[in-house]
Amino acid sequence: MSEKFYFEIKHICKQSGARYGILHTPHGDVETPMFMPVGTLASVKYLSPDDLYAIHAGVILANTYHLWLRPGEDVVANAGGVQAFMNYKGPMLTDSGGFQVFSLAEKRKITEEGVTFKSHLNGEKLFLSPEKSIEIQNKLGSDIAMCLDECPGYPATYEYMKQSVERTLRWAKRCKEANHNPEQSLFGICQGGAFEDLRKMSAEGIAQLDFPGYAIGGTSVGEDKPTLYKMIDYAIPYLPSDKPRYLMGVGSIDAILEGVFRGVDMFDCVLPTRIARHGSLMTSKGRVNIRDKQYEYDLRPIDDECDCYCCQNFTRSYLRHLYKCDEGLAKRLLSIHNLRFLIHLMEEIRVAIQEDRYGDFKAELIKKYGLDQKDSKGF
């Protein structure tokens, strides 16, 4: 683990128990709780590094599987690591590649040694082991690397999930032994599906390996929100309270609010940029679909409470025009807005925690966005 990497809890909300902290990394300090934009191929789609600085992005996530396939980890290492390769000066995290193997590969074979599968690009036969995942991530040079874990879908049988949890723990030990980049900090991952005893077993087992941070994995794989919250509840009590906790693949407002309430410090998801590219926008008044005809003559910004470049300079009318014409600028501007909206939400969350009113803040937003309704889409 890098000597420059450590986590400080600066305040615990007296009303809710939510945590405010600072994560120190070799590429700078970031406040938590935080949302991490996803830059799968060493690029947050349509956004430049300057765009990321402007929205106050901190940690950016890149994907080991995709960078392994294109352009290859040696190409990235030759540039000086993923930050130098994409010219982003802030902290970065790489995932293990495991989720993509289990979600993208049509045919795969899991053994104790690793996973054999075919590339989704050209059908080439590939093999990913814990050691190979760490070797790739060491060359990518991110501040935070992730252990290779097995990520079963939902639902899964108890018997299979138990075997998977045990395998993930064995793989975590191998990942730790294989990690040879002194500037990189390796996080362990807790699995266990929706089974309380397996989540406990996984969390306790991974905590014993003494990683500098821990993720709650196997979420956003088809479960409903109440089940997601149970998965968090089943794991959190057994993860070290003085280490950062990362809820993987979660980016809806309700899930972020509930995750923070339960003690989560880090979130990531493709949701804000993916829905932006389809014209769907997060705003302080609820969801806006910019493609709707009602915005054809609308000269207001997307959100008059937003300070992003898009909202400060362009109207709904113009943005709708760009979107309808399939202009790339539309995807860039809408993505800037959605990411800034979520990052600003995290800024408000941190203030509420420090002012010991996060419980009230959470309740207000859930009511404001109608997230307490049974038919809520989770926005």
GROMACS .gro file of C-alpha atoms in nm:
model
  379
    1MET     CA    1   0.000   0.000   0.000
    2SER     CA    2   0.120   0.349  -0.079
    3GLU     CA    3   0.235   0.552   0.221
    4LYS     CA    4   0.046   0.842   0.064
    5PHE     CA    5  -0.284   0.653   0.092
    6TYR     CA    6  -0.485   0.675   0.412
    7PHE     CA    7  -0.837   0.753   0.528
    8GLU     CA    8  -0.946   1.001   0.796
    9ILE     CA    9  -1.295   1.013   0.943
   10LYS     CA   10  -1.339   1.379   1.031
   11HIS     CA   11  -1.698   1.378   1.160
   12ILE     CA   12  -1.980   1.138   1.238
   13CYS     CA   13  -2.330   1.286   1.213
   14LYS     CA   14  -2.489   1.287   1.558
   15GLN     CA   15  -2.836   1.256   1.404
   16SER     CA   16  -2.772   0.965   1.166
   17GLY     CA   17  -2.429   0.813   1.217
   18ALA     CA   18  -2.327   0.895   0.857
   19ARG     CA   19  -1.955   0.966   0.809
   20TYR     CA   20  -1.763   1.259   0.662
   21GLY     CA   21  -1.403   1.188   0.581
   22ILE     CA   22  -1.100   1.259   0.366
   23LEU     CA   23  -0.934   0.998   0.148
   24HIS     CA   24  -0.566   1.079   0.094
   25THR     CA   25  -0.417   0.936  -0.227
   26PRO     CA   26  -0.093   0.977  -0.425
   27HIS     CA   27  -0.283   1.199  -0.670
   28GLY     CA   28  -0.459   1.421  -0.418
   29ASP     CA   29  -0.712   1.429  -0.138
   30VAL     CA   30  -1.086   1.375  -0.185
   31GLU     CA   31  -1.373   1.425   0.056
   32THR     CA   32  -1.618   1.147   0.133
   33PRO     CA   33  -1.893   1.046   0.084
   34MET     CA   34  -1.818   1.079  -0.287
   35PHE     CA   35  -1.947   0.973  -0.626
   36MET     CA   36  -1.692   0.850  -0.880
   37PRO     CA   37  -1.762   0.906  -1.253
   38VAL     CA   38  -1.688   0.602  -1.468
   39GLY     CA   39  -1.425   0.633  -1.740
   40THR     CA   40  -1.436   0.277  -1.874
   41LEU     CA   41  -1.175   0.312  -2.150
   42ALA     CA   42  -0.965   0.577  -1.971
   43SER     CA   43  -1.224   0.831  -2.083
   44VAL     CA   44  -1.548   0.950  -1.929
   45LYS     CA   45  -1.754   0.939  -2.247
   46TYR     CA   46  -1.759   1.275  -2.431
   47LEU     CA   47  -1.587   1.460  -2.142
   48SER     CA   48  -1.235   1.604  -2.135
   49PRO     CA   49  -1.016   1.620  -1.823
   50ASP     CA   50  -1.095   1.993  -1.806
   51ASP     CA   51  -1.465   1.908  -1.797
   52LEU     CA   52  -1.398   1.672  -1.505
   53TYR     CA   53  -1.208   1.938  -1.312
   54ALA     CA   54  -1.488   2.189  -1.374
   55ILE     CA   55  -1.755   1.961  -1.223
   56HIS     CA   56  -1.525   1.896  -0.924
   57ALA     CA   57  -1.483   1.526  -0.998
   58GLY     CA   58  -1.242   1.353  -0.763
   59VAL     CA   59  -1.172   0.984  -0.816
   60ILE     CA   60  -1.238   0.852  -1.169
   61LEU     CA   61  -1.295   0.481  -1.231
   62ALA     CA   62  -1.137   0.296  -1.526
   63ASN     CA   63  -1.197  -0.063  -1.629
   64THR     CA   64  -0.927  -0.330  -1.621
   65TYR     CA   65  -1.106  -0.571  -1.857
   66HIS     CA   66  -1.157  -0.313  -2.132
   67LEU     CA   67  -0.810  -0.158  -2.104
   68TRP     CA   68  -0.656  -0.505  -2.110
   69LEU     CA   69  -0.831  -0.572  -2.441
   70ARG     CA   70  -0.776  -0.220  -2.581
   71PRO     CA   71  -0.511  -0.077  -2.596
   72GLY     CA   72  -0.340  -0.325  -2.362
   73GLU     CA   73  -0.186  -0.264  -2.023
   74ASP     CA   74   0.166  -0.231  -2.167
   75VAL     CA   75   0.058   0.061  -2.385
   76VAL     CA   76  -0.082   0.238  -2.078
   77ALA     CA   77   0.227   0.157  -1.871
   78ASN     CA   78   0.447   0.295  -2.148
   79ALA     CA   79   0.267   0.630  -2.112
   80GLY     CA   80   0.339   0.637  -1.739
   81GLY     CA   81   0.013   0.488  -1.611
   82VAL     CA   82  -0.354   0.556  -1.666
   83GLN     CA   83  -0.350   0.913  -1.534
   84ALA     CA   84  -0.066   1.018  -1.763
   85PHE     CA   85  -0.221   0.823  -2.052
   86MET     CA   86  -0.549   1.018  -2.035
   87ASN     CA   87  -0.396   1.337  -1.887
   88TYR     CA   88  -0.612   1.333  -1.574
   89LYS     CA   89  -0.429   1.466  -1.272
   90GLY     CA   90  -0.668   1.343  -1.003
   91PRO     CA   91  -0.696   1.006  -0.827
   92MET     CA   92  -0.815   0.697  -1.015
   93LEU     CA   93  -0.952   0.354  -0.930
   94THR     CA   94  -0.945   0.046  -1.151
   95ASP     CA   95  -1.191  -0.236  -1.102
   96SER     CA   96  -1.071  -0.594  -1.131
   97GLY     CA   97  -1.236  -0.681  -1.461
   98GLY     CA   98  -1.434  -0.958  -1.297
   99PHE     CA   99  -1.777  -0.799  -1.336
  100GLN     CA  100  -1.724  -0.755  -1.710
  101VAL     CA  101  -1.612  -1.115  -1.750
  102PHE     CA  102  -1.929  -1.235  -1.580
  103SER     CA  103  -2.161  -0.989  -1.754
  104LEU     CA  104  -2.018  -0.962  -2.108
  105ALA     CA  105  -1.871  -1.302  -2.183
  106GLU     CA  106  -2.130  -1.538  -2.329
  107LYS     CA  107  -1.939  -1.852  -2.244
  108ARG     CA  108  -1.711  -1.873  -1.944
  109LYS     CA  109  -1.563  -2.144  -1.726
  110ILE     CA  110  -1.482  -2.073  -1.363
  111THR     CA  111  -1.216  -2.280  -1.190
  112GLU     CA  112  -1.008  -2.232  -0.880
  113GLU     CA  113  -0.732  -2.086  -1.097
  114GLY     CA  114  -0.950  -1.820  -1.260
  115VAL     CA  115  -1.196  -1.765  -1.544
  116THR     CA  116  -1.164  -1.878  -1.906
  117PHE     CA  117  -1.385  -1.685  -2.148
  118LYS     CA  118  -1.409  -1.534  -2.494
  119SER     CA  119  -1.352  -1.168  -2.571
  120HIS     CA  120  -1.673  -0.980  -2.648
  121LEU     CA  121  -1.479  -0.796  -2.921
  122ASN     CA  122  -1.346  -1.076  -3.139
  123GLY     CA  123  -1.416  -1.409  -2.970
  124GLU     CA  124  -1.052  -1.460  -2.870
  125LYS     CA  125  -1.005  -1.708  -2.587
  126LEU     CA  126  -0.878  -1.535  -2.272
  127PHE     CA  127  -0.794  -1.630  -1.915
  128LEU     CA  128  -0.819  -1.398  -1.615
  129SER     CA  129  -0.679  -1.509  -1.280
  130PRO     CA  130  -0.636  -1.310  -0.959
  131GLU     CA  131  -0.268  -1.275  -1.039
  132LYS     CA  132  -0.335  -1.158  -1.394
  133SER     CA  133  -0.590  -0.900  -1.279
  134ILE     CA  134  -0.339  -0.754  -1.032
  135GLU     CA  135  -0.057  -0.764  -1.289
  136ILE     CA  136  -0.271  -0.560  -1.529
  137GLN     CA  137  -0.378  -0.314  -1.258
  138ASN     CA  138  -0.020  -0.274  -1.136
  139LYS     CA  139   0.076  -0.168  -1.489
  140LEU     CA  140  -0.226   0.061  -1.523
  141GLY     CA  141  -0.098   0.234  -1.209
  142SER     CA  142  -0.424   0.354  -1.054
  143ASP     CA  143  -0.427   0.481  -0.697
  144ILE     CA  144  -0.677   0.211  -0.599
  145ALA     CA  145  -0.692  -0.142  -0.740
  146MET     CA  146  -0.961  -0.400  -0.673
  147CYS     CA  147  -0.931  -0.770  -0.594
  148LEU     CA  148  -1.069  -1.012  -0.851
  149ASP     CA  149  -1.392  -1.156  -0.718
  150GLU     CA  150  -1.667  -1.374  -0.854
  151CYS     CA  151  -1.984  -1.173  -0.906
  152PRO     CA  152  -2.284  -1.408  -0.927
  153GLY     CA  153  -2.609  -1.273  -1.065
  154TYR     CA  154  -2.927  -1.233  -0.865
  155PRO     CA  155  -3.089  -1.451  -0.757
  156ALA     CA  156  -2.843  -1.732  -0.689
  157THR     CA  157  -2.884  -2.046  -0.480
  158TYR     CA  158  -2.743  -2.055  -0.130
  159GLU     CA  159  -2.514  -2.346  -0.219
  160TYR     CA  160  -2.363  -2.170  -0.518
  161MET     CA  161  -2.326  -1.841  -0.334
  162LYS     CA  162  -2.146  -2.010  -0.046
  163GLN     CA  163  -1.896  -2.169  -0.284
  164SER     CA  164  -1.856  -1.833  -0.460
  165VAL     CA  165  -1.788  -1.648  -0.134
  166GLU     CA  166  -1.526  -1.901  -0.032
  167ARG     CA  167  -1.360  -1.878  -0.374
  168THR     CA  168  -1.364  -1.496  -0.363
  169LEU     CA  169  -1.184  -1.506  -0.026
  170ARG     CA  170  -0.918  -1.740  -0.162
  171TRP     CA  171  -0.877  -1.518  -0.466
  172ALA     CA  172  -0.842  -1.212  -0.240
  173LYS     CA  173  -0.548  -1.373  -0.062
  174ARG     CA  174  -0.384  -1.442  -0.399
  175CYS     CA  175  -0.449  -1.085  -0.512
  176LYS     CA  176  -0.281  -0.946  -0.203
  177GLU     CA  177   0.023  -1.169  -0.253
  178ALA     CA  178   0.045  -1.071  -0.620
  179ASN     CA  179   0.028  -0.693  -0.562
  180HIS     CA  180   0.375  -0.549  -0.621
  181ASN     CA  181   0.303  -0.182  -0.697
  182PRO     CA  182   0.403   0.015  -0.385
  183GLU     CA  183   0.214   0.323  -0.509
  184GLN     CA  184  -0.115   0.132  -0.540
  185SER     CA  185  -0.363   0.044  -0.265
  186LEU     CA  186  -0.565  -0.275  -0.303
  187PHE     CA  187  -0.927  -0.301  -0.184
  188GLY     CA  188  -1.098  -0.625  -0.086
  189ILE     CA  189  -1.454  -0.706  -0.194
  190CYS     CA  190  -1.735  -0.851   0.014
  191GLN     CA  191  -1.985  -1.079  -0.162
  192GLY     CA  192  -2.265  -1.304  -0.034
  193GLY     CA  193  -2.574  -1.205  -0.230
  194ALA     CA  194  -2.887  -1.155  -0.023
  195PHE     CA  195  -2.789  -1.415   0.238
  196GLU     CA  196  -2.719  -1.259   0.577
  197ASP     CA  197  -2.485  -1.528   0.708
  198LEU     CA  198  -2.285  -1.536   0.384
  199ARG     CA  199  -2.246  -1.157   0.382
  200LYS     CA  200  -2.121  -1.181   0.741
  201MET     CA  201  -1.883  -1.464   0.652
  202SER     CA  202  -1.750  -1.276   0.351
  203ALA     CA  203  -1.710  -0.943   0.534
  204GLU     CA  204  -1.537  -1.100   0.832
  205GLY     CA  205  -1.310  -1.304   0.608
  206ILE     CA  206  -1.208  -1.014   0.387
  207ALA     CA  207  -1.155  -0.787   0.691
  208GLN     CA  208  -0.907  -1.037   0.836
  209LEU     CA  209  -0.687  -0.985   0.531
  210ASP     CA  210  -0.636  -0.622   0.637
  211PHE     CA  211  -0.687  -0.430   0.314
  212PRO     CA  212  -0.671  -0.047   0.313
  213GLY     CA  213  -1.031  -0.032   0.193
  214TYR     CA  214  -1.333  -0.253   0.132
  215ALA     CA  215  -1.607  -0.277  -0.128
  216ILE     CA  216  -1.955  -0.424  -0.107
  217GLY     CA  217  -1.995  -0.613  -0.433
  218GLY     CA  218  -2.265  -0.819  -0.595
  219THR     CA  219  -2.506  -0.524  -0.595
  220SER     CA  220  -2.701  -0.373  -0.885
  221VAL     CA  221  -2.718  -0.718  -1.046
  222GLY     CA  222  -3.096  -0.746  -1.067
  223GLU     CA  223  -3.209  -0.714  -0.706
  224ASP     CA  224  -3.474  -0.464  -0.593
  225LYS     CA  225  -3.388  -0.170  -0.368
  226PRO     CA  226  -3.502  -0.326  -0.037
  227THR     CA  227  -3.278  -0.624  -0.111
  228LEU     CA  228  -2.988  -0.392  -0.197
  229TYR     CA  229  -3.025  -0.218   0.138
  230LYS     CA  230  -3.028  -0.552   0.318
  231MET     CA  231  -2.704  -0.647   0.141
  232ILE     CA  232  -2.544  -0.331   0.281
  233ASP     CA  233  -2.687  -0.388   0.629
  234TYR     CA  234  -2.562  -0.747   0.634
  235ALA     CA  235  -2.203  -0.644   0.552
  236ILE     CA  236  -2.133  -0.305   0.711
  237PRO     CA  237  -2.112  -0.415   1.078
  238TYR     CA  238  -1.827  -0.654   0.996
  239LEU     CA  239  -1.615  -0.419   0.782
  240PRO     CA  240  -1.349  -0.211   0.964
  241SER     CA  241  -1.498   0.122   1.069
  242ASP     CA  242  -1.171   0.309   1.014
  243LYS     CA  243  -1.136   0.207   0.647
  244PRO     CA  244  -1.325   0.344   0.343
  245ARG     CA  245  -1.635   0.151   0.234
  246TYR     CA  246  -1.723   0.140  -0.134
  247LEU     CA  247  -2.066   0.038  -0.269
  248MET     CA  248  -2.003  -0.080  -0.624
  249GLY     CA  249  -2.220   0.010  -0.923
  250VAL     CA  250  -2.472   0.231  -0.743
  251GLY     CA  251  -2.569   0.578  -0.867
  252SER     CA  252  -2.940   0.644  -0.816
  253ILE     CA  253  -3.031   0.918  -0.569
  254ASP     CA  254  -3.228   0.693  -0.334
  255ALA     CA  255  -2.955   0.428  -0.319
  256ILE     CA  256  -2.686   0.690  -0.254
  257LEU     CA  257  -2.892   0.848   0.026
  258GLU     CA  258  -2.957   0.509   0.187
  259GLY     CA  259  -2.596   0.397   0.139
  260VAL     CA  260  -2.456   0.708   0.310
  261PHE     CA  261  -2.707   0.660   0.593
  262ARG     CA  262  -2.567   0.309   0.641
  263GLY     CA  263  -2.203   0.420   0.648
  264VAL     CA  264  -2.090   0.397   0.284
  265ASP     CA  265  -1.817   0.639   0.170
  266MET     CA  266  -1.773   0.574  -0.204
  267PHE     CA  267  -2.009   0.514  -0.496
  268ASP     CA  268  -1.969   0.468  -0.871
  269CYS     CA  269  -2.207   0.405  -1.160
  270VAL     CA  270  -2.247   0.458  -1.535
  271LEU     CA  271  -2.607   0.571  -1.472
  272PRO     CA  272  -2.568   0.952  -1.497
  273THR     CA  273  -2.375   0.950  -1.824
  274ARG     CA  274  -2.569   0.662  -1.978
  275ILE     CA  275  -2.910   0.821  -1.927
  276ALA     CA  276  -2.770   1.160  -2.036
  277ARG     CA  277  -2.678   1.012  -2.373
  278HIS     CA  278  -3.044   0.912  -2.404
  279GLY     CA  279  -3.168   1.263  -2.319
  280SER     CA  280  -3.269   1.191  -1.959
  281LEU     CA  281  -3.159   1.448  -1.703
  282MET     CA  282  -3.144   1.466  -1.324
  283THR     CA  283  -3.268   1.800  -1.189
  284SER     CA  284  -3.368   1.958  -0.859
  285LYS     CA  285  -3.731   1.935  -0.980
  286GLY     CA  286  -3.715   1.572  -1.090
  287ARG     CA  287  -3.643   1.395  -1.418
  288VAL     CA  288  -3.640   1.594  -1.746
  289ASN     CA  289  -3.649   1.420  -2.085
  290ILE     CA  290  -3.497   1.678  -2.317
  291ARG     CA  291  -3.636   1.507  -2.628
  292ASP     CA  292  -3.993   1.598  -2.528
  293LYS     CA  293  -4.167   1.850  -2.754
  294GLN     CA  294  -4.266   2.066  -2.457
  295TYR     CA  295  -3.908   2.198  -2.445
  296GLU     CA  296  -3.894   2.312  -2.810
  297TYR     CA  297  -3.941   2.681  -2.719
  298ASP     CA  298  -3.821   2.658  -2.357
  299LEU     CA  299  -3.548   2.915  -2.294
  300ARG     CA  300  -3.477   2.808  -1.937
  301PRO     CA  301  -3.167   2.609  -1.838
  302ILE     CA  302  -3.209   2.242  -1.756
  303ASP     CA  303  -3.195   2.329  -1.387
  304ASP     CA  304  -3.187   2.686  -1.258
  305GLU     CA  305  -3.029   2.561  -0.934
  306CYS     CA  306  -2.734   2.399  -1.113
  307ASP     CA  307  -2.395   2.566  -1.153
  308CYS     CA  308  -2.262   2.343  -1.433
  309TYR     CA  309  -2.133   2.475  -1.767
  310CYS     CA  310  -2.437   2.337  -1.947
  311CYS     CA  311  -2.694   2.507  -1.725
  312GLN     CA  312  -2.502   2.834  -1.710
  313ASN     CA  313  -2.479   2.870  -2.089
  314PHE     CA  314  -2.750   2.680  -2.279
  315THR     CA  315  -3.129   2.659  -2.296
  316ARG     CA  316  -3.354   2.357  -2.303
  317SER     CA  317  -3.464   2.464  -2.652
  318TYR     CA  318  -3.107   2.454  -2.784
  319LEU     CA  319  -3.021   2.131  -2.606
  320ARG     CA  320  -3.332   1.964  -2.746
  321HIS     CA  321  -3.228   2.080  -3.094
  322LEU     CA  322  -2.879   1.932  -3.050
  323TYR     CA  323  -3.021   1.607  -2.919
  324LYS     CA  324  -3.277   1.572  -3.197
  325CYS     CA  325  -2.999   1.632  -3.454
  326ASP     CA  326  -2.779   1.369  -3.284
  327GLU     CA  327  -2.501   1.622  -3.228
  328GLY     CA  328  -2.212   1.500  -3.013
  329LEU     CA  329  -2.218   1.829  -2.825
  330ALA     CA  330  -2.556   1.732  -2.681
  331LYS     CA  331  -2.413   1.416  -2.525
  332ARG     CA  332  -2.121   1.612  -2.381
  333LEU     CA  333  -2.335   1.890  -2.231
  334LEU     CA  334  -2.601   1.658  -2.092
  335SER     CA  335  -2.335   1.431  -1.941
  336ILE     CA  336  -2.165   1.731  -1.779
  337HIS     CA  337  -2.496   1.826  -1.619
  338ASN     CA  338  -2.587   1.483  -1.483
  339LEU     CA  339  -2.243   1.425  -1.334
  340ARG     CA  340  -2.232   1.770  -1.180
  341PHE     CA  341  -2.581   1.714  -1.037
  342LEU     CA  342  -2.470   1.398  -0.853
  343ILE     CA  343  -2.137   1.546  -0.743
  344HIS     CA  344  -2.318   1.853  -0.610
  345LEU     CA  345  -2.557   1.620  -0.425
  346MET     CA  346  -2.254   1.462  -0.257
  347GLU     CA  347  -2.131   1.809  -0.159
  348GLU     CA  348  -2.468   1.881   0.004
  349ILE     CA  349  -2.459   1.543   0.177
  350ARG     CA  350  -2.117   1.618   0.325
  351VAL     CA  351  -2.236   1.953   0.459
  352ALA     CA  352  -2.546   1.793   0.613
  353ILE     CA  353  -2.330   1.530   0.785
  354GLN     CA  354  -2.095   1.792   0.927
  355GLU     CA  355  -2.392   1.994   1.053
  356ASP     CA  356  -2.544   1.684   1.221
  357ARG     CA  357  -2.864   1.698   1.015
  358TYR     CA  358  -2.819   1.422   0.760
  359GLY     CA  359  -3.126   1.232   0.880
  360ASP     CA  360  -3.346   1.534   0.808
  361PHE     CA  361  -3.167   1.600   0.479
  362LYS     CA  362  -3.226   1.242   0.361
  363ALA     CA  363  -3.594   1.252   0.458
  364GLU     CA  364  -3.645   1.584   0.279
  365LEU     CA  365  -3.496   1.459  -0.047
  366ILE     CA  366  -3.684   1.129  -0.038
  367LYS     CA  367  -4.007   1.325   0.000
  368LYS     CA  368  -3.906   1.587  -0.258
  369TYR     CA  369  -3.835   1.332  -0.530
  370GLY     CA  370  -4.117   1.095  -0.438
  371LEU     CA  371  -3.869   0.821  -0.361
  372ASP     CA  372  -4.094   0.684  -0.088
  373GLN     CA  373  -4.356   0.584  -0.344
  374LYS     CA  374  -4.388   0.218  -0.440
  375ASP     CA  375  -4.361   0.294  -0.811
  376SER     CA  376  -4.049   0.508  -0.770
  377LYS     CA  377  -3.787   0.443  -1.039
  378GLY     CA  378  -3.509   0.528  -0.796
  379PHE     CA  379  -3.426   0.871  -0.936
   0.00000   0.00000   0.00000
